[in-house]
PDB file of C-alpha atoms in Angstrom:
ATOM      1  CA  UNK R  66     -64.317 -16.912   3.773  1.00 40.00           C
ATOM      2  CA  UNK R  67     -61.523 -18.576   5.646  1.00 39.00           C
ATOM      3  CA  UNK R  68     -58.331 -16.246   6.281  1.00 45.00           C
ATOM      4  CA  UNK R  69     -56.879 -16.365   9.259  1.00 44.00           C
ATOM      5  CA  UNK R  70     -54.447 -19.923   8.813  1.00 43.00           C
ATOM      6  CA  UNK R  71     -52.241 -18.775  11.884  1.00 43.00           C
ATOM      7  CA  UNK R  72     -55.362 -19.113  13.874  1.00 42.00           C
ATOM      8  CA  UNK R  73     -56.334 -22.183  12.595  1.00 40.00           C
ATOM      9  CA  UNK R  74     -52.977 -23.730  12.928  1.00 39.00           C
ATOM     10  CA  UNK R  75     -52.848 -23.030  16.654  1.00 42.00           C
ATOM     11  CA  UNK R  76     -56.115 -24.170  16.561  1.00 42.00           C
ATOM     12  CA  UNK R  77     -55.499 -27.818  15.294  1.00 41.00           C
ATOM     13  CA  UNK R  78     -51.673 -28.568  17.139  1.00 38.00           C
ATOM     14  CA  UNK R  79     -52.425 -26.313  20.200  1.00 38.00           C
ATOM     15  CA  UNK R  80     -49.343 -24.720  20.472  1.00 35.00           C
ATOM     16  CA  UNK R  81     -48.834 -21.064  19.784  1.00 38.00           C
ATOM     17  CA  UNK R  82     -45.387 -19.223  18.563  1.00 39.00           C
ATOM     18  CA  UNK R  83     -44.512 -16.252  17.234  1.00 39.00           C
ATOM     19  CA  UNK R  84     -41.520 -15.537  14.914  1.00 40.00           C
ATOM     20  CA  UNK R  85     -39.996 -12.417  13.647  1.00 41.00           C
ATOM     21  CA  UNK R  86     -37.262 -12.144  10.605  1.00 40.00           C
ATOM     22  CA  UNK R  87     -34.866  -9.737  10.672  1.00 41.00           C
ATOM     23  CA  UNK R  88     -34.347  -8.069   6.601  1.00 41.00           C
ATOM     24  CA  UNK R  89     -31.501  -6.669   4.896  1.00 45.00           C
ATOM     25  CA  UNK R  90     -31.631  -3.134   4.718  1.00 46.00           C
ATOM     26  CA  UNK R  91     -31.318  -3.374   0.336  1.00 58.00           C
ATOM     27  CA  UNK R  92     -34.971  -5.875   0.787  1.00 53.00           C
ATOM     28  CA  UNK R  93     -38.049  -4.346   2.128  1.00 52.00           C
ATOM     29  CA  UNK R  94     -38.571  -4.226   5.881  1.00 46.00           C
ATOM     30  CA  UNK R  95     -41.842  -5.418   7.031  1.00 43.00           C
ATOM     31  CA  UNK R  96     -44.594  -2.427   7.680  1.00 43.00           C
ATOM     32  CA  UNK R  97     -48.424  -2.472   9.476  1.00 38.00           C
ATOM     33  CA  UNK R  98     -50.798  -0.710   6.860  1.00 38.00           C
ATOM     34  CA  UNK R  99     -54.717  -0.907   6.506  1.00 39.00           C
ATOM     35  CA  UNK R 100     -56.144  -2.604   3.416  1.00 40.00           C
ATOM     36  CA  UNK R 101     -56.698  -0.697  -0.404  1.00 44.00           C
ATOM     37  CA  UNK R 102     -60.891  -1.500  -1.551  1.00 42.00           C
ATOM     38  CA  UNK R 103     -59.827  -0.409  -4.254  1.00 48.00           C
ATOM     39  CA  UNK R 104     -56.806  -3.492  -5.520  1.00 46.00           C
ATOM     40  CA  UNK R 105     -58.431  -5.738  -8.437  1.00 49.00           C
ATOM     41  CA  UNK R 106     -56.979  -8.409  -6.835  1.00 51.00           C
ATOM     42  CA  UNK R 107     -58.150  -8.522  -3.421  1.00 53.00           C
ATOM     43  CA  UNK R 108     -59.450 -11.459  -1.409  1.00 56.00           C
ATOM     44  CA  UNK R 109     -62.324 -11.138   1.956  1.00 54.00           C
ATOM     45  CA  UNK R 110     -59.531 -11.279   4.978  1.00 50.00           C
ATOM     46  CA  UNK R 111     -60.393 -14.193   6.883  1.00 53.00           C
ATOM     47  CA  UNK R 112     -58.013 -17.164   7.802  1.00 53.00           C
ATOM     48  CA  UNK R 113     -60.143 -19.164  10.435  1.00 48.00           C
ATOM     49  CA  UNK R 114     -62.612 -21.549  10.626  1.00 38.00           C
ATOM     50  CA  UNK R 115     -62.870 -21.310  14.478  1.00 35.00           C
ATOM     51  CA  UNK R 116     -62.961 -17.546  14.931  1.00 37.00           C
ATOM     52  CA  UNK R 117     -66.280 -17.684  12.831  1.00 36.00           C
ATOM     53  CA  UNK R 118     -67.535 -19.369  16.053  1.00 38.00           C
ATOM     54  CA  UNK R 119     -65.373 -18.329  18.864  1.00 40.00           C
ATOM     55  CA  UNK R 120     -64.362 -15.154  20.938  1.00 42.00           C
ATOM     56  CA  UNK R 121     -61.150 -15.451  18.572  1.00 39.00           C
ATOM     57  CA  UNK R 122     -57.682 -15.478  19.684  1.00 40.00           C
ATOM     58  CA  UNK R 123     -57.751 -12.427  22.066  1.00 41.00           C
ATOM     59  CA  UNK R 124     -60.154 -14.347  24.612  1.00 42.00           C
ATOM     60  CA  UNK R 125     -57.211 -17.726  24.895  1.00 45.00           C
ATOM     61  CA  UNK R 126     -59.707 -19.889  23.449  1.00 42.00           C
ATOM     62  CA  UNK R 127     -58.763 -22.793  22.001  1.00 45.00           C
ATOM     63  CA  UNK R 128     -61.922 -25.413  20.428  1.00 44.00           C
ATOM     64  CA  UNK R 129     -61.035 -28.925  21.703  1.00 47.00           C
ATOM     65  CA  UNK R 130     -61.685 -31.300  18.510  1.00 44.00           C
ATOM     66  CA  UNK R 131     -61.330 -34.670  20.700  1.00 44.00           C
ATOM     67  CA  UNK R 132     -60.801 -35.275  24.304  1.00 44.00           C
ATOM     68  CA  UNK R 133     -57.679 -36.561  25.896  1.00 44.00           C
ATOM     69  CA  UNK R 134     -59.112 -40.179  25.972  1.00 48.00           C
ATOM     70  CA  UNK R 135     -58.458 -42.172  22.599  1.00 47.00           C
ATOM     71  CA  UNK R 136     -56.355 -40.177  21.255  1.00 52.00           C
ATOM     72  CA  UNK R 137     -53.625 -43.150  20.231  1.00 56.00           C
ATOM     73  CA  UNK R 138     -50.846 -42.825  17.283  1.00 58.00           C
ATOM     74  CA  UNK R 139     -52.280 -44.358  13.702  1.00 58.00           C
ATOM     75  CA  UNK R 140     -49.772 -46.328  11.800  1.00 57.00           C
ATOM     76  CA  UNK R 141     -48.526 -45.844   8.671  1.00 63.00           C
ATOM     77  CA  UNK R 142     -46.044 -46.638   5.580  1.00 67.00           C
ATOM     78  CA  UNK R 143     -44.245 -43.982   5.931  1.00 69.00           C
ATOM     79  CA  UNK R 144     -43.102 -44.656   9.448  1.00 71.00           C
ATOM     80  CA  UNK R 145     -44.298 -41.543  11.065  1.00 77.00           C
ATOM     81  CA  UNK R 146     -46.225 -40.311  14.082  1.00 83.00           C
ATOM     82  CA  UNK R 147     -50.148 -39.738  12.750  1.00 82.00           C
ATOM     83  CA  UNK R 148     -52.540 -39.205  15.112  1.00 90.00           C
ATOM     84  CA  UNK R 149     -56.409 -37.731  15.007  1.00 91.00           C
ATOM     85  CA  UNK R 150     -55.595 -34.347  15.171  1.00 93.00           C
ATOM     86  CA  UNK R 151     -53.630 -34.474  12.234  1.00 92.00           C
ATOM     87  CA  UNK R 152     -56.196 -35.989  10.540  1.00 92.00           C
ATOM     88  CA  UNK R 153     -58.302 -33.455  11.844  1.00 94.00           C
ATOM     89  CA  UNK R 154     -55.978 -30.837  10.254  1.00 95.00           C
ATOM     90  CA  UNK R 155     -55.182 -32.185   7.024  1.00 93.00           C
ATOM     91  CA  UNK R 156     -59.168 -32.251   6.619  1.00 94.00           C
ATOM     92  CA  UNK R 157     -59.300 -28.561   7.535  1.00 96.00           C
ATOM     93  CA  UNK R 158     -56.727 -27.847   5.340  1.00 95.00           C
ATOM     94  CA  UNK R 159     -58.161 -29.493   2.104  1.00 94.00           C
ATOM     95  CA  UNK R 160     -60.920 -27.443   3.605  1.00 95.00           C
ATOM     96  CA  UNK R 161     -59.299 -24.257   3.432  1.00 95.00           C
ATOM     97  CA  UNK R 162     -57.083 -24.597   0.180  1.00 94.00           C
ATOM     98  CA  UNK R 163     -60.491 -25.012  -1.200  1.00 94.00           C
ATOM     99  CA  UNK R 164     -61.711 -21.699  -0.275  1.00 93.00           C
ATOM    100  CA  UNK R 165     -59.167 -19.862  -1.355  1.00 94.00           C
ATOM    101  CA  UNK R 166     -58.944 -21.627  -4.465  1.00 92.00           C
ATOM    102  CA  UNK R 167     -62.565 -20.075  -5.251  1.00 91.00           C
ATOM    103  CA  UNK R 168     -61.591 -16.895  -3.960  1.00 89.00           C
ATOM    104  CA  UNK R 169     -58.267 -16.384  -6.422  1.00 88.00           C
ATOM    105  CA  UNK R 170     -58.745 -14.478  -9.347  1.00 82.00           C
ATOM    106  CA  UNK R 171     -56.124 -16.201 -11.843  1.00 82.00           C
ATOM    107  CA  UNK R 172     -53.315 -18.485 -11.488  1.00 84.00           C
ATOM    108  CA  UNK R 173     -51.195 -16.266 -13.122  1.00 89.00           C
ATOM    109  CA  UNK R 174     -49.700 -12.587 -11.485  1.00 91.00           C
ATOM    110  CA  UNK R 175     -50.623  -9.589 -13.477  1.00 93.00           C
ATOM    111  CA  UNK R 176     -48.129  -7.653 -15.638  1.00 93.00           C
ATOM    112  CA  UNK R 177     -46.685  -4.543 -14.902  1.00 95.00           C
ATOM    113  CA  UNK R 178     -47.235  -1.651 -17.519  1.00 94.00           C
ATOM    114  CA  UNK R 179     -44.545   0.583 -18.675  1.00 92.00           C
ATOM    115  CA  UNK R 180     -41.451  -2.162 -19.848  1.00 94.00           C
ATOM    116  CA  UNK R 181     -40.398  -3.516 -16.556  1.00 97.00           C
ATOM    117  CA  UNK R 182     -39.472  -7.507 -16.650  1.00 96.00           C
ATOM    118  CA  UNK R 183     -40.271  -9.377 -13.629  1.00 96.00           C
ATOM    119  CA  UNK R 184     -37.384 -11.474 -12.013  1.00 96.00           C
ATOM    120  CA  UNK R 185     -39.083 -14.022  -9.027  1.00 94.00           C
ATOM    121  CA  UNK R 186     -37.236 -16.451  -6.822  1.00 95.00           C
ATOM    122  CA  UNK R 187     -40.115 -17.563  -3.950  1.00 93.00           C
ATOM    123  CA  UNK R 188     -41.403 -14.831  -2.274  1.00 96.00           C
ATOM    124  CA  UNK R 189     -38.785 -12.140  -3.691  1.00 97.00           C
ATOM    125  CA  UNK R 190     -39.661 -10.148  -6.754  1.00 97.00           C
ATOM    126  CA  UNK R 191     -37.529  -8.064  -9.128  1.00 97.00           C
ATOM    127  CA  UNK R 192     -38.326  -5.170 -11.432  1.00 98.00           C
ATOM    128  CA  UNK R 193     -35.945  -4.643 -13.800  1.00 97.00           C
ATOM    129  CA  UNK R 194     -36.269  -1.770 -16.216  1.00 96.00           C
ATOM    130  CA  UNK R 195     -33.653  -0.341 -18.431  1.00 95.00           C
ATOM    131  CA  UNK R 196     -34.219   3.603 -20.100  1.00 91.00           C
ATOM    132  CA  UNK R 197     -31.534   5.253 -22.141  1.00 90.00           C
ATOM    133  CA  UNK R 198     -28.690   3.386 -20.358  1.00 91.00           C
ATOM    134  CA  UNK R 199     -30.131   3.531 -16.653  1.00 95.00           C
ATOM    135  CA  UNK R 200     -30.973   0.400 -15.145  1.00 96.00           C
ATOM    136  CA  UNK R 201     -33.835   0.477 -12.880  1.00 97.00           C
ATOM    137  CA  UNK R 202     -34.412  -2.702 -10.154  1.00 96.00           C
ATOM    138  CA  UNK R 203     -37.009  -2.640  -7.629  1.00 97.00           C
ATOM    139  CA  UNK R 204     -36.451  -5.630  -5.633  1.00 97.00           C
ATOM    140  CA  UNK R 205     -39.268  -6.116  -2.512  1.00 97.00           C
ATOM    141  CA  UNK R 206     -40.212  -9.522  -0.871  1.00 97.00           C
ATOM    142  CA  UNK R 207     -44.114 -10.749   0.132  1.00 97.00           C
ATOM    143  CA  UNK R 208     -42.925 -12.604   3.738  1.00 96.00           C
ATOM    144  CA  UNK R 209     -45.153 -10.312   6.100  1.00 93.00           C
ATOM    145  CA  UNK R 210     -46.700  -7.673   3.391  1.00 94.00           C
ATOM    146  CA  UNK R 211     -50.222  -8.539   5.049  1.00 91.00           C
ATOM    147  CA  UNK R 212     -50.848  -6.872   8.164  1.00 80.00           C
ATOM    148  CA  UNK R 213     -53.189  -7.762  10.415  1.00 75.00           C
ATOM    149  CA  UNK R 214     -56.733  -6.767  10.766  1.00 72.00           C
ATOM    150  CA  UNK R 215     -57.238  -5.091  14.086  1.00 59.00           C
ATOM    151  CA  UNK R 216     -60.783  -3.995  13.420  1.00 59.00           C
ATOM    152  CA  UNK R 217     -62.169  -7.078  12.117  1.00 54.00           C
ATOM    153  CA  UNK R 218     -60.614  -9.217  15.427  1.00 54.00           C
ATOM    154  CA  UNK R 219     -62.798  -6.706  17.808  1.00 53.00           C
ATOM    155  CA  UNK R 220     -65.769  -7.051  15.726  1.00 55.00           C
ATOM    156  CA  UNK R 221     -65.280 -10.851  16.191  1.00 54.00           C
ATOM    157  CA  UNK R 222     -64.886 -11.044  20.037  1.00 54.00           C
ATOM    158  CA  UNK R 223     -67.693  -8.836  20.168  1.00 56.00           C
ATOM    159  CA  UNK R 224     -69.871 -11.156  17.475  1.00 57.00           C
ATOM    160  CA  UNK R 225     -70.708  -8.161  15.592  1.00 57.00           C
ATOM    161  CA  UNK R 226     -68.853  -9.688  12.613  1.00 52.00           C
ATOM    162  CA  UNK R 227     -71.129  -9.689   8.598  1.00 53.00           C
ATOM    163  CA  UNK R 228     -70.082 -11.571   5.729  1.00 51.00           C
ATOM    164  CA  UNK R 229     -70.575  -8.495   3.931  1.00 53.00           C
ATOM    165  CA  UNK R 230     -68.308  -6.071   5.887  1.00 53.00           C
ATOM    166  CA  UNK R 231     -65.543  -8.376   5.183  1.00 60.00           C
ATOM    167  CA  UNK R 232     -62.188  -6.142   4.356  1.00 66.00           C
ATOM    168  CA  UNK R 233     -59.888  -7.240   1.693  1.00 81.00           C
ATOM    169  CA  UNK R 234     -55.997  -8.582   1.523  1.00 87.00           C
ATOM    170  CA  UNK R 235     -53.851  -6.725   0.122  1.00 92.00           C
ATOM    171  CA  UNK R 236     -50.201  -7.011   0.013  1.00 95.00           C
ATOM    172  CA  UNK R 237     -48.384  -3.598   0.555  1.00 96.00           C
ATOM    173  CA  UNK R 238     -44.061  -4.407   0.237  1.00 96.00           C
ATOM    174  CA  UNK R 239     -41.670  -2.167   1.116  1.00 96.00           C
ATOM    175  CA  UNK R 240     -39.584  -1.925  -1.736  1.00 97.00           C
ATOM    176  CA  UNK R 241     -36.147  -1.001  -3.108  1.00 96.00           C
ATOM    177  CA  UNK R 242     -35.566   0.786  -6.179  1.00 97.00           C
ATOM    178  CA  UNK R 243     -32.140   0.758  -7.163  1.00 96.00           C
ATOM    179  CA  UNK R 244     -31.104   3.350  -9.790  1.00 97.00           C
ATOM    180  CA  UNK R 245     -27.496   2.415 -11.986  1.00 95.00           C
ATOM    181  CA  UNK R 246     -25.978   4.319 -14.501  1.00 94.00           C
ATOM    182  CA  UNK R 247     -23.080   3.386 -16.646  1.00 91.00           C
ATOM    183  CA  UNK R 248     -20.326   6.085 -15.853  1.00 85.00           C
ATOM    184  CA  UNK R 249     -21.227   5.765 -12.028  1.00 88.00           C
ATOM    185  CA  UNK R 250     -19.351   4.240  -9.379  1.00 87.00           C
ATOM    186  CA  UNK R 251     -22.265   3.451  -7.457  1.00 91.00           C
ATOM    187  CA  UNK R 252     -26.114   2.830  -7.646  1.00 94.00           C
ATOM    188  CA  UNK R 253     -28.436   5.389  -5.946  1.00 96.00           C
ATOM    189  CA  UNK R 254     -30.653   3.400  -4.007  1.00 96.00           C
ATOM    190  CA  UNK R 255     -34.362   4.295  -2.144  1.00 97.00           C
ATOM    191  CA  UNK R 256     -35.874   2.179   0.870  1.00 96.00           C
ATOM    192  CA  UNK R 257     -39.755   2.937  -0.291  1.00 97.00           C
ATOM    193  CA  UNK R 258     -42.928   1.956   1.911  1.00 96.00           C
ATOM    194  CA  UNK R 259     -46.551   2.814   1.370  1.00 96.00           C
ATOM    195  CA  UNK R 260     -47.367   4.660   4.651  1.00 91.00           C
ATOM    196  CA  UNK R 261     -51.475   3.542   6.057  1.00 80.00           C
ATOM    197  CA  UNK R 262     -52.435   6.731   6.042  1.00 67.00           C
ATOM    198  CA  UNK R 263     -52.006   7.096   2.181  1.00 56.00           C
ATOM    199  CA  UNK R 264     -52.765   3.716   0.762  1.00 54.00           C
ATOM    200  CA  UNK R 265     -56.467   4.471  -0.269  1.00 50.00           C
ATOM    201  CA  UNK R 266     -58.002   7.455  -0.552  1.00 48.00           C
ATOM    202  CA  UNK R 267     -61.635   7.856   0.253  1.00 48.00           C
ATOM    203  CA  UNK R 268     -63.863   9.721  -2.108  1.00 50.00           C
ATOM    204  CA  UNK R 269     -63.211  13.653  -2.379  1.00 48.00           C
ATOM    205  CA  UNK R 270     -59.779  13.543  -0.893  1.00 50.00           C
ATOM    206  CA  UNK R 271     -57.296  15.408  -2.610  1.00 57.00           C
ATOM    207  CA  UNK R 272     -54.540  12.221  -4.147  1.00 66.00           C
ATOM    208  CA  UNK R 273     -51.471  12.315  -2.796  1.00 85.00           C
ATOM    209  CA  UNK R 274     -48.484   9.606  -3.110  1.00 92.00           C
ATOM    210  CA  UNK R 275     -49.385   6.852  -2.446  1.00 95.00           C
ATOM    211  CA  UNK R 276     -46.092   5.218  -1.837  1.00 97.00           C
ATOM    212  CA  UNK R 277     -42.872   7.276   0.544  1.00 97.00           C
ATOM    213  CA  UNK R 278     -39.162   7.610   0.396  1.00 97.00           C
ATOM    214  CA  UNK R 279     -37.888   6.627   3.820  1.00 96.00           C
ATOM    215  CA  UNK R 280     -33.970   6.221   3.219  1.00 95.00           C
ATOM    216  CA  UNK R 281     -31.580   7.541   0.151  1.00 96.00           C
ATOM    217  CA  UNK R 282     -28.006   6.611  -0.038  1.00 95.00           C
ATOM    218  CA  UNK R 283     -25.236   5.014  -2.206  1.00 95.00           C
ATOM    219  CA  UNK R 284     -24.438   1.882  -2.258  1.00 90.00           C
ATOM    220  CA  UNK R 285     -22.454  -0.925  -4.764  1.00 86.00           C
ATOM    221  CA  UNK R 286     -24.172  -1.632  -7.621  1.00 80.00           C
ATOM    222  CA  UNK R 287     -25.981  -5.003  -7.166  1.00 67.00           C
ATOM    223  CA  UNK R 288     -25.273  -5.579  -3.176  1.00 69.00           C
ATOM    224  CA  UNK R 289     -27.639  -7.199  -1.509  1.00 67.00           C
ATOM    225  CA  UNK R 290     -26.241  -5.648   1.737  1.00 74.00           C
ATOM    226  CA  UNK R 291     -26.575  -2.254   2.778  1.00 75.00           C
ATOM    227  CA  UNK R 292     -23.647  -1.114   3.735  1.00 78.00           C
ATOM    228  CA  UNK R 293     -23.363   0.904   7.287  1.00 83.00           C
ATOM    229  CA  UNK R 294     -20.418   3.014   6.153  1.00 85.00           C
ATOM    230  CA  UNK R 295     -21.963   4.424   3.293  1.00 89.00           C
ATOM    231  CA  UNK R 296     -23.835   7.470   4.302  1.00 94.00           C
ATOM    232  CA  UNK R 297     -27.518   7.080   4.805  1.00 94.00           C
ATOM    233  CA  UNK R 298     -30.112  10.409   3.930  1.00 95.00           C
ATOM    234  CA  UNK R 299     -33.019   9.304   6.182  1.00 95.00           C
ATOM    235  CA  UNK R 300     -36.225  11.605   5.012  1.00 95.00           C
ATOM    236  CA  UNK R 301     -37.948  12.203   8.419  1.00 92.00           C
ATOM    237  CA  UNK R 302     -36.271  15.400   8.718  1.00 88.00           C
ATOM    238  CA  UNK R 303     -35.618  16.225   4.806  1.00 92.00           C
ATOM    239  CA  UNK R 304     -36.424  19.506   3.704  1.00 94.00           C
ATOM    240  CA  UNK R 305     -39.901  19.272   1.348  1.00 94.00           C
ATOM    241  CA  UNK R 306     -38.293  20.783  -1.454  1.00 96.00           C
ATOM    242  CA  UNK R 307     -35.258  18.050  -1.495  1.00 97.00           C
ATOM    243  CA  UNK R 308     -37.897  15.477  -0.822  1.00 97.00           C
ATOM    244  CA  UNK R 309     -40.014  16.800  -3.709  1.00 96.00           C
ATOM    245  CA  UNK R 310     -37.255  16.103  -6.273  1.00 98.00           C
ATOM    246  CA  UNK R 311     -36.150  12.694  -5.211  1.00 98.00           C
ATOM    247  CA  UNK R 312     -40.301  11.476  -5.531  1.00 97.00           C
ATOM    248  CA  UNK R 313     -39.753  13.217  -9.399  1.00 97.00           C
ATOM    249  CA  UNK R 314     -36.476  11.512  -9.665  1.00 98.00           C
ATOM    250  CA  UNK R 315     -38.452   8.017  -9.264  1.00 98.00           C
ATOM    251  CA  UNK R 316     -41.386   9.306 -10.905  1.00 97.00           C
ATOM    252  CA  UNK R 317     -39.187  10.228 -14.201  1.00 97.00           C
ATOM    253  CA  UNK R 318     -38.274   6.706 -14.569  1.00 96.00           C
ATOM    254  CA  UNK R 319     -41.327   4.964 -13.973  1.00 96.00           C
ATOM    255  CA  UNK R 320     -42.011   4.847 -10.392  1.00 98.00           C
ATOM    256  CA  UNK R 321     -45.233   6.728 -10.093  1.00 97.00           C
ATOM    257  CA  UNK R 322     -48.435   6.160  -7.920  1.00 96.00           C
ATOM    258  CA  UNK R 323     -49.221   3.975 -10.832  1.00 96.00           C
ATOM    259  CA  UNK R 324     -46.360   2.185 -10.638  1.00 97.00           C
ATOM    260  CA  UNK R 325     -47.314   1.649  -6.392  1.00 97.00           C
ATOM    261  CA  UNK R 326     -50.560   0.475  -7.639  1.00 96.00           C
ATOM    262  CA  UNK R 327     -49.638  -2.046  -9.891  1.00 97.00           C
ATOM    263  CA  UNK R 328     -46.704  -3.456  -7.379  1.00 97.00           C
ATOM    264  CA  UNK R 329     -49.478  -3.887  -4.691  1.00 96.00           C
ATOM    265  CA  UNK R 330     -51.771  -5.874  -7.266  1.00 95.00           C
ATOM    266  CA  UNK R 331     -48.813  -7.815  -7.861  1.00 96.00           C
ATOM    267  CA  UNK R 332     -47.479  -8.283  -4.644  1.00 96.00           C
ATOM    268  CA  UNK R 333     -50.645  -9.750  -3.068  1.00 95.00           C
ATOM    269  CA  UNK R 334     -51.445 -11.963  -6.385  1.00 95.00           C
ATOM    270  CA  UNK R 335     -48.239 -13.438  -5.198  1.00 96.00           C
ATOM    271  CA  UNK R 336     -48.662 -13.300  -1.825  1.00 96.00           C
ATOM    272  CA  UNK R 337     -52.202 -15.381  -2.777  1.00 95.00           C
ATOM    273  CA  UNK R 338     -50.178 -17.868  -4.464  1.00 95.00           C
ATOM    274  CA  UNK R 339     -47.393 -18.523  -1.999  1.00 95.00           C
ATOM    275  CA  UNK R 340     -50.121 -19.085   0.723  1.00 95.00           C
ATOM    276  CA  UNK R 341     -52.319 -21.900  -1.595  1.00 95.00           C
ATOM    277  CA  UNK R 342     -49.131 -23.192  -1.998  1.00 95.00           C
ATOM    278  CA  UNK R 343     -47.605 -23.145   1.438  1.00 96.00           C
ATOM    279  CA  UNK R 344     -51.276 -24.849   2.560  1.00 96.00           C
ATOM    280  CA  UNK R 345     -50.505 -28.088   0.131  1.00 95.00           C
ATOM    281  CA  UNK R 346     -47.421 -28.561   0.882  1.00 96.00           C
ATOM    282  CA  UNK R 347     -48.229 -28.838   4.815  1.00 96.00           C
ATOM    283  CA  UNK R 348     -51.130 -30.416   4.176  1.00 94.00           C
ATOM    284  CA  UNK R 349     -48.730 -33.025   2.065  1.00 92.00           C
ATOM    285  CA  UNK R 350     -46.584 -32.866   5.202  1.00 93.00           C
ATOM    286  CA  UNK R 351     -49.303 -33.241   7.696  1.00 92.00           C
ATOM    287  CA  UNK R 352     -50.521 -36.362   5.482  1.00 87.00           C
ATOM    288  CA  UNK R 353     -47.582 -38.009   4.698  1.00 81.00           C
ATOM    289  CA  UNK R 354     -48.274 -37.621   0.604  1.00 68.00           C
TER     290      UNK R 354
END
């Protein structure tokens, strides 16, 4: 399977970046959290055609696809530079959306059990509940959900990569459940994240929550900011009993381990999505179409 794109973008246009998004504190933050074998809609984590054959990213290597000599501009209608290496890359992209096309399990994101309406807009999601007046929104975004693979980038400089051994995406948010009541001046909100440690559970192993409270506070009802001078409960230090009934707080209006579950299954169904997409639109770009 081919999964690592970033790689295979460097690969084709030789130039390597980096970029990192700041977040409002009201949408989730970004997190680094091992995969779930157990999400029914999981894909093999790879994004590469070259690492398949290389020592992979960590060694600097990057596969030359021509040499310097011939490497002239191609005309075209649209009055834009094309030159071999793009058609390199738009044939490694048609390549790629392929695979993943084979790989994705429907074209359509799963529901969420127990009432709660989902709200998109690109790669932000809503959850929008409503039970005996309370309004319940969990709002989390898919931009950098997937972490990366450590493991499986050793096992491929030291070519001890198998097909088979292959771990799965999954797409583990941060999310923010927002909790309104009529009479109230403000919402009750909770920055949520599903700690690595507690995202599967192996066989035998006592279950636990799957999904953490890392912030509580008040803020306006609706405000995508969160505001600084509203005072902020962070949970690092929270007495267990306190902590204990904020998780049955959430848990009383829906936001459960099965809940978690069913937002991850979501989440990376979308995340899926937005990356076949993202592919035909640069390849589109990269081809002119």
């Amino acid at each position: 399977m081919l999964r690592t794109f970033s790689r295979a973008v460097s690969s084709a246009v030789r130039v390597s970046t980096t970029s990192m998004s700041s977040t409002p504190a009201l949408h989730p933050l970004t997190r680094s959290v091992l995969y779930s074998p157990n999400s029914g809609t999981t894909r093999p984590f790879t994004r590469s055609l070259w690492m398949m054959s290389s020592n992979g990213a960590a060694s600097g290597y990057r596969p030359k696809l021509f040499s310097s000599k011939g490497r002239s501009p191609v005309s075209c209608e649209c009055v834009s530079l094309h030159t071999e290496g793009d058609k390199a890359f738009g044939d490694f992209l048609s390549d790629e959306m392929k695979e993943e096309k084979k790989v994705q399990k429907s074209k359509t994101v799963p529901k969420m059990s127990g009432g709660w309406e989902l709200e998109q807009n690109g790669t932000e999601a809503k959850l929008i509940r409503k039970l005996s007046g309370e309004k319940v929104t969990v709002t989390f975004n898919i931009n950098n959900s997937v972490p990366p693979n450590f493991e499986e980038e050793a096992e491929q400089v030291q070519g001890q990569k198998s097909a088979e051994s292959e771990p799965d995406v999954v797409s583990t948010p941060n999310f923010v459940v927002e909790v309104t009541k009529p009479a109230a001046k403000h919402s009750l909100v909770f920055d949520c994240h599903y700690p690595e440690d507690e995202v599967s559970h192996g066989e035998g192993e006592e279950e636990s929550d799957i999904f953490s409270i890392r912030q509580v506070s008040f803020q306006p009802e609706g405000d995508g900011e969160w505001k600084e001078t509203s005072y902020t409960l962070n949970t690092d230090a929270l007495d267990w009993a306190l902590y204990d009934h904020l998780m049955d707080f959430l848990a009383d209006r829906g936001v459960d381990n099965t809940f978690a579950d069913e937002l991850m299954e979501l989440s990376t169904a979308m995340e899926h999505q937005e990356y076949i997409k993202f592919l035909d639109d640069l390849s589109g770009f990269i081809k002119c179409n």
